[in-house]
mmCIF file of C-alpha atoms and ligand atoms in Angstrom:
data_model
loop_
_atom_site.group_PDB
_atom_site.id
_atom_site.type_symbol
_atom_site.label_atom_id
_atom_site.label_comp_id
_atom_site.label_asym_id
_atom_site.label_seq_id
_atom_site.Cartn_x
_atom_site.Cartn_y
_atom_site.Cartn_z
ATOM 1 C CA UNK I 17 -22.394 -109.287 93.878
ATOM 2 C CA UNK I 18 -23.444 -105.686 93.895
ATOM 3 C CA UNK I 19 -25.625 -106.219 96.941
ATOM 4 C CA UNK I 20 -22.814 -107.951 98.843
ATOM 5 C CA UNK I 21 -20.446 -105.082 98.276
ATOM 6 C CA UNK I 22 -23.073 -102.624 99.446
ATOM 7 C CA UNK I 23 -23.610 -104.616 102.614
ATOM 8 C CA UNK I 24 -19.927 -104.656 103.500
ATOM 9 C CA UNK I 25 -19.676 -100.908 102.991
ATOM 10 C CA UNK I 26 -22.560 -100.393 105.375
ATOM 11 C CA UNK I 27 -20.893 -102.601 107.947
ATOM 12 C CA UNK I 28 -17.630 -100.705 107.838
ATOM 13 C CA UNK I 29 -19.020 -97.201 107.592
ATOM 14 C CA UNK I 30 -20.376 -96.798 111.149
ATOM 15 C CA UNK I 31 -16.909 -97.515 112.576
ATOM 16 C CA UNK I 32 -15.481 -94.503 110.750
ATOM 17 C CA UNK I 33 -18.374 -92.361 111.928
ATOM 18 C CA UNK I 34 -17.733 -93.247 115.567
ATOM 19 C CA UNK I 35 -14.047 -92.414 115.197
ATOM 20 C CA UNK I 36 -14.808 -89.037 113.660
ATOM 21 C CA UNK I 37 -17.148 -88.081 116.489
ATOM 22 C CA UNK I 38 -14.437 -88.179 119.148
ATOM 23 C CA UNK I 39 -11.716 -85.567 119.002
ATOM 24 C CA UNK I 40 -9.123 -88.297 119.202
ATOM 25 C CA UNK I 41 -6.365 -86.775 121.265
ATOM 26 C CA UNK I 42 -2.907 -87.950 120.209
ATOM 27 C CA UNK I 43 -0.546 -85.509 121.832
ATOM 28 C CA UNK I 44 0.085 -83.119 124.706
ATOM 29 C CA UNK I 45 1.896 -79.814 124.410
ATOM 30 C CA UNK I 46 3.130 -78.350 127.689
ATOM 31 C CA UNK I 47 4.050 -74.825 128.566
ATOM 32 C CA UNK I 48 7.207 -74.809 130.673
ATOM 33 C CA UNK I 49 7.089 -72.141 133.362
ATOM 34 C CA UNK I 50 4.292 -72.695 135.860
ATOM 35 C CA UNK I 51 3.403 -76.080 134.337
ATOM 36 C CA UNK I 52 6.430 -78.377 134.211
ATOM 37 C CA UNK I 53 8.502 -76.369 136.637
ATOM 38 C CA UNK I 54 8.311 -73.005 138.310
ATOM 39 C CA UNK I 55 11.194 -70.767 137.503
ATOM 40 C CA UNK I 56 8.904 -67.754 138.001
ATOM 41 C CA UNK I 57 10.617 -66.910 141.277
ATOM 42 C CA UNK I 58 14.032 -66.885 139.564
ATOM 43 C CA UNK I 59 12.630 -64.660 136.840
ATOM 44 C CA UNK I 60 11.222 -62.335 139.486
ATOM 45 C CA UNK I 61 14.530 -62.096 141.372
ATOM 46 C CA UNK I 62 16.455 -61.540 138.131
ATOM 47 C CA UNK I 63 14.166 -58.724 136.958
ATOM 48 C CA UNK I 64 14.201 -57.273 140.465
ATOM 49 C CA UNK I 65 18.008 -57.184 140.606
ATOM 50 C CA UNK I 66 18.295 -55.536 137.179
ATOM 51 C CA UNK I 67 15.480 -53.077 137.997
ATOM 52 C CA UNK I 68 17.151 -52.043 141.255
ATOM 53 C CA UNK I 69 20.443 -51.452 139.477
ATOM 54 C CA UNK I 70 18.626 -49.209 137.004
ATOM 55 C CA UNK I 71 16.317 -47.522 139.541
ATOM 56 C CA UNK I 72 13.235 -48.895 137.763
ATOM 57 C CA UNK I 73 10.165 -49.460 139.966
ATOM 58 C CA UNK I 74 9.310 -53.167 140.031
ATOM 59 C CA UNK I 75 7.286 -55.300 142.413
ATOM 60 C CA UNK I 76 5.326 -58.570 142.506
ATOM 61 C CA UNK I 77 2.221 -56.875 141.153
ATOM 62 C CA UNK I 78 4.049 -55.790 137.996
ATOM 63 C CA UNK I 79 5.678 -59.235 137.935
ATOM 64 C CA UNK I 80 2.222 -60.857 137.590
ATOM 65 C CA UNK I 81 1.851 -59.122 134.215
ATOM 66 C CA UNK I 82 4.975 -60.879 132.932
ATOM 67 C CA UNK I 83 3.498 -64.380 133.035
ATOM 68 C CA UNK I 84 3.935 -66.030 129.627
ATOM 69 C CA UNK I 85 5.327 -62.838 128.091
ATOM 70 C CA UNK I 86 8.566 -62.682 126.054
ATOM 71 C CA UNK I 87 11.718 -61.110 127.490
ATOM 72 C CA UNK I 88 11.681 -57.916 125.411
ATOM 73 C CA UNK I 89 7.944 -57.412 125.939
ATOM 74 C CA UNK I 90 8.451 -57.977 129.675
ATOM 75 C CA UNK I 91 11.086 -55.240 129.665
ATOM 76 C CA UNK I 92 8.615 -52.851 128.000
ATOM 77 C CA UNK I 93 6.139 -53.592 130.804
ATOM 78 C CA UNK I 94 8.844 -52.799 133.396
ATOM 79 C CA UNK I 95 9.807 -49.596 131.612
ATOM 80 C CA UNK I 96 6.159 -48.508 131.654
ATOM 81 C CA UNK I 97 6.520 -45.993 128.811
ATOM 82 C CA UNK I 98 10.049 -44.856 129.726
ATOM 83 C CA UNK I 99 11.943 -44.425 126.448
ATOM 84 C CA UNK I 100 15.345 -46.020 125.965
ATOM 85 C CA UNK I 101 17.429 -46.799 122.900
ATOM 86 C CA UNK I 102 17.038 -50.280 121.441
ATOM 87 C CA UNK I 103 20.682 -50.912 122.280
ATOM 88 C CA UNK I 104 20.138 -50.049 125.970
ATOM 89 C CA UNK I 105 16.988 -52.194 126.064
ATOM 90 C CA UNK I 106 18.865 -55.155 124.641
ATOM 91 C CA UNK I 107 21.591 -54.685 127.248
ATOM 92 C CA UNK I 108 19.057 -54.621 130.105
ATOM 93 C CA UNK I 109 17.271 -57.723 128.795
ATOM 94 C CA UNK I 110 20.500 -59.646 128.410
ATOM 95 C CA UNK I 111 21.708 -58.593 131.862
ATOM 96 C CA UNK I 112 18.459 -59.890 133.371
ATOM 97 C CA UNK I 113 18.953 -63.111 131.414
ATOM 98 C CA UNK I 114 22.471 -63.525 132.769
ATOM 99 C CA UNK I 115 21.159 -63.283 136.348
ATOM 100 C CA UNK I 116 18.472 -65.826 135.471
ATOM 101 C CA UNK I 117 21.012 -68.259 133.995
ATOM 102 C CA UNK I 118 22.970 -68.021 137.258
ATOM 103 C CA UNK I 119 19.853 -69.141 139.154
ATOM 104 C CA UNK I 120 19.287 -72.017 136.711
ATOM 105 C CA UNK I 121 22.555 -73.598 137.753
ATOM 106 C CA UNK I 122 20.773 -74.637 140.943
ATOM 107 C CA UNK I 123 17.763 -76.508 139.520
ATOM 108 C CA UNK I 124 17.344 -80.287 139.290
ATOM 109 C CA UNK I 125 14.642 -82.936 138.786
ATOM 110 C CA UNK I 126 13.373 -82.016 142.283
ATOM 111 C CA UNK I 127 12.091 -78.810 140.723
ATOM 112 C CA UNK I 128 9.432 -80.547 138.614
ATOM 113 C CA UNK I 129 6.015 -79.345 139.803
ATOM 114 C CA UNK I 130 3.952 -81.852 141.857
ATOM 115 C CA UNK I 131 2.375 -84.627 139.777
ATOM 116 C CA UNK I 132 4.177 -83.733 136.541
ATOM 117 C CA UNK I 133 6.613 -86.603 136.678
ATOM 118 C CA UNK I 134 3.735 -89.139 136.824
ATOM 119 C CA UNK I 135 1.776 -87.384 134.070
ATOM 120 C CA UNK I 136 4.738 -87.354 131.698
ATOM 121 C CA UNK I 137 5.551 -90.985 132.484
ATOM 122 C CA UNK I 138 1.972 -92.101 131.822
ATOM 123 C CA UNK I 139 1.689 -90.188 128.538
ATOM 124 C CA UNK I 140 4.985 -91.643 127.408
ATOM 125 C CA UNK I 141 3.891 -95.156 128.351
ATOM 126 C CA UNK I 142 0.579 -94.783 126.518
ATOM 127 C CA UNK I 143 2.363 -93.549 123.380
ATOM 128 C CA UNK I 144 1.061 -90.019 123.293
ATOM 129 C CA UNK I 145 3.310 -87.517 121.583
ATOM 130 C CA UNK I 146 4.648 -85.067 124.158
ATOM 131 C CA UNK I 147 6.103 -81.652 123.447
ATOM 132 C CA UNK I 148 7.024 -78.382 125.083
ATOM 133 C CA UNK I 149 6.026 -74.988 123.667
ATOM 134 C CA UNK I 150 7.415 -72.161 125.750
ATOM 135 C CA UNK I 151 7.946 -68.452 125.101
ATOM 136 C CA UNK I 152 11.218 -68.757 126.986
ATOM 137 C CA UNK I 153 14.419 -68.742 124.976
ATOM 138 C CA UNK I 154 15.912 -70.767 127.838
ATOM 139 C CA UNK I 155 13.403 -73.629 127.538
ATOM 140 C CA UNK I 156 15.927 -76.188 126.299
ATOM 141 C CA UNK I 157 18.478 -75.296 128.985
ATOM 142 C CA UNK I 158 15.841 -75.512 131.746
ATOM 143 C CA UNK I 159 14.648 -78.936 130.508
ATOM 144 C CA UNK I 160 18.241 -80.122 130.373
ATOM 145 C CA UNK I 161 18.836 -79.069 133.979
ATOM 146 C CA UNK I 162 15.594 -80.849 134.916
ATOM 147 C CA UNK I 163 17.044 -83.929 133.163
ATOM 148 C CA UNK I 164 13.927 -84.464 131.055
ATOM 149 C CA UNK I 165 14.943 -82.811 127.760
ATOM 150 C CA UNK I 166 15.255 -86.183 125.994
ATOM 151 C CA UNK I 167 11.724 -87.443 126.751
ATOM 152 C CA UNK I 168 9.997 -84.871 124.500
ATOM 153 C CA UNK I 169 9.275 -85.466 120.821
ATOM 154 C CA UNK I 170 9.981 -81.798 120.211
ATOM 155 C CA UNK I 171 10.756 -78.636 122.163
ATOM 156 C CA UNK I 172 9.659 -75.251 120.794
ATOM 157 C CA UNK I 173 10.981 -72.136 122.457
ATOM 158 C CA UNK I 174 11.140 -68.368 122.099
ATOM 159 C CA UNK I 175 13.283 -68.766 118.990
ATOM 160 C CA UNK I 176 10.847 -71.046 117.133
ATOM 161 C CA UNK I 177 8.257 -68.548 115.883
ATOM 162 C CA UNK I 178 7.978 -64.799 115.403
ATOM 163 C CA UNK I 179 4.571 -64.124 116.945
ATOM 164 C CA UNK I 180 4.412 -64.865 120.679
ATOM 165 C CA UNK I 181 1.346 -66.139 122.593
ATOM 166 C CA UNK I 182 -1.570 -65.198 122.490
ATOM 167 C CA UNK I 183 -0.882 -65.809 118.787
ATOM 168 C CA UNK I 184 -1.464 -69.523 118.082
ATOM 169 C CA UNK I 185 1.795 -69.770 116.090
ATOM 170 C CA UNK I 186 3.979 -71.639 118.602
ATOM 171 C CA UNK I 187 1.318 -74.329 119.178
ATOM 172 C CA UNK I 188 0.618 -74.764 115.458
ATOM 173 C CA UNK I 189 4.358 -74.968 114.802
ATOM 174 C CA UNK I 190 4.740 -77.597 117.543
ATOM 175 C CA UNK I 191 1.794 -79.707 116.325
ATOM 176 C CA UNK I 192 3.269 -79.669 112.848
ATOM 177 C CA UNK I 193 6.644 -80.839 114.221
ATOM 178 C CA UNK I 194 5.016 -83.873 115.853
ATOM 179 C CA UNK I 195 2.831 -84.525 112.793
ATOM 180 C CA UNK I 196 -0.487 -83.944 114.542
ATOM 181 C CA UNK I 197 -3.516 -81.917 113.561
ATOM 182 C CA UNK I 198 -4.366 -79.085 115.991
ATOM 183 C CA UNK I 199 -7.579 -80.820 117.087
ATOM 184 C CA UNK I 200 -5.529 -83.871 118.121
ATOM 185 C CA UNK I 201 -3.541 -81.829 120.653
ATOM 186 C CA UNK I 202 -4.093 -80.882 124.288
ATOM 187 C CA UNK I 203 -2.274 -77.780 125.534
ATOM 188 C CA UNK I 204 -1.429 -77.391 129.238
ATOM 189 C CA UNK I 205 -0.876 -73.740 130.189
ATOM 190 C CA UNK I 206 -0.839 -71.472 133.240
ATOM 191 C CA UNK I 207 -1.055 -68.097 131.458
ATOM 192 C CA UNK I 208 -4.108 -66.348 130.070
ATOM 193 C CA UNK I 209 -2.170 -65.560 126.870
ATOM 194 C CA UNK I 210 -1.294 -69.255 126.556
ATOM 195 C CA UNK I 211 -4.917 -70.373 126.910
ATOM 196 C CA UNK I 212 -5.956 -67.830 124.281
ATOM 197 C CA UNK I 213 -3.213 -69.110 121.969
ATOM 198 C CA UNK I 214 -4.293 -72.744 122.456
ATOM 199 C CA UNK I 215 -7.955 -71.966 121.749
ATOM 200 C CA UNK I 216 -7.011 -69.859 118.720
ATOM 201 C CA UNK I 217 -5.042 -72.888 117.480
ATOM 202 C CA UNK I 218 -8.199 -75.033 117.827
ATOM 203 C CA UNK I 219 -6.630 -77.249 120.486
ATOM 204 C CA UNK I 220 -8.067 -78.510 123.774
ATOM 205 C CA UNK I 221 -6.899 -76.117 126.489
ATOM 206 C CA UNK I 222 -6.076 -77.159 130.045
ATOM 207 C CA UNK I 223 -5.537 -74.224 132.402
ATOM 208 C CA UNK I 224 -3.540 -74.356 135.625
ATOM 209 C CA UNK I 225 -4.465 -71.563 138.003
ATOM 210 C CA UNK I 226 -7.382 -69.429 139.149
ATOM 211 C CA UNK I 227 -10.613 -68.909 137.226
ATOM 212 C CA UNK I 228 -9.843 -65.235 136.583
ATOM 213 C CA UNK I 229 -6.601 -66.160 134.833
ATOM 214 C CA UNK I 230 -7.300 -69.401 132.953
ATOM 215 C CA UNK I 231 -11.098 -69.648 133.175
ATOM 216 C CA UNK I 232 -11.479 -69.693 129.382
ATOM 217 C CA UNK I 233 -9.774 -73.110 129.202
ATOM 218 C CA UNK I 234 -11.767 -76.286 128.400
ATOM 219 C CA UNK I 235 -10.500 -77.792 131.669
ATOM 220 C CA UNK I 236 -9.176 -75.905 134.679
ATOM 221 C CA UNK I 237 -7.253 -77.115 137.716
ATOM 222 C CA UNK I 238 -5.905 -75.038 140.597
ATOM 223 C CA UNK I 239 -2.521 -76.736 140.547
ATOM 224 C CA UNK I 240 -0.576 -79.335 138.576
ATOM 225 C CA UNK I 241 -1.185 -82.061 141.175
ATOM 226 C CA UNK I 242 -4.943 -81.698 140.473
ATOM 227 C CA UNK I 243 -4.658 -82.470 136.729
ATOM 228 C CA UNK I 244 -6.991 -85.378 135.900
ATOM 229 C CA UNK I 245 -5.815 -87.033 132.691
ATOM 230 C CA UNK I 246 -8.745 -89.469 132.601
ATOM 231 C CA UNK I 247 -11.227 -86.609 132.703
ATOM 232 C CA UNK I 248 -9.393 -84.737 129.927
ATOM 233 C CA UNK I 249 -9.110 -87.788 127.680
ATOM 234 C CA UNK I 250 -12.687 -88.936 128.280
ATOM 235 C CA UNK I 251 -14.282 -85.574 127.586
ATOM 236 C CA UNK I 252 -12.068 -84.371 124.733
HETATM 237 MG MG1 MG W 10 3.726 -70.418 131.865
#
């Protein structure tokens, strides 16, 4: 009797061992801007318009520093040490946001970045949890305009957590919402701060963009149409 029980335990045990060895990816968390869609140009034009009205120097080089950064922090980068009252800063940030919202009225499903529609469809079909974790407070509105807001299991935005990327908070919060452990999640990001946040959260990081920006990621692709899900799933 005793021997039989021992034998069955030995037979079952290796199966568990094999399972533990793989990271067992169960969900994908996507950044929004520069991954699902590219509203970066609208952000640029909105900041530019506000900056011109306020005689603040702003160009595409400064704009590069705003990737993945919150609205108020972005404003601080624009101000470059110039001191303003908190009230004035809030007014400038909300004016920029109003211009941005005006641009959003023009987006549609055609504004999904190349390949993203197929990736989302496949993940949905294969029962992976899918989520969005964006620093943008407009994330839900943008996804609604893109007509894909209802396919995600959860959407975290700039209102969800206090500490912005590169803190891991928004990814940990999102994983918790979809009932997954961090190591079961893949994060797709185009910002250096986002890759740092994903790695700090102990998730698999997929970077979209050049080596100098997202080179720390576990997988890197130049653009969204290059993303290779099989490679990510096989090697994670
Ligand atoms: Mg981004």
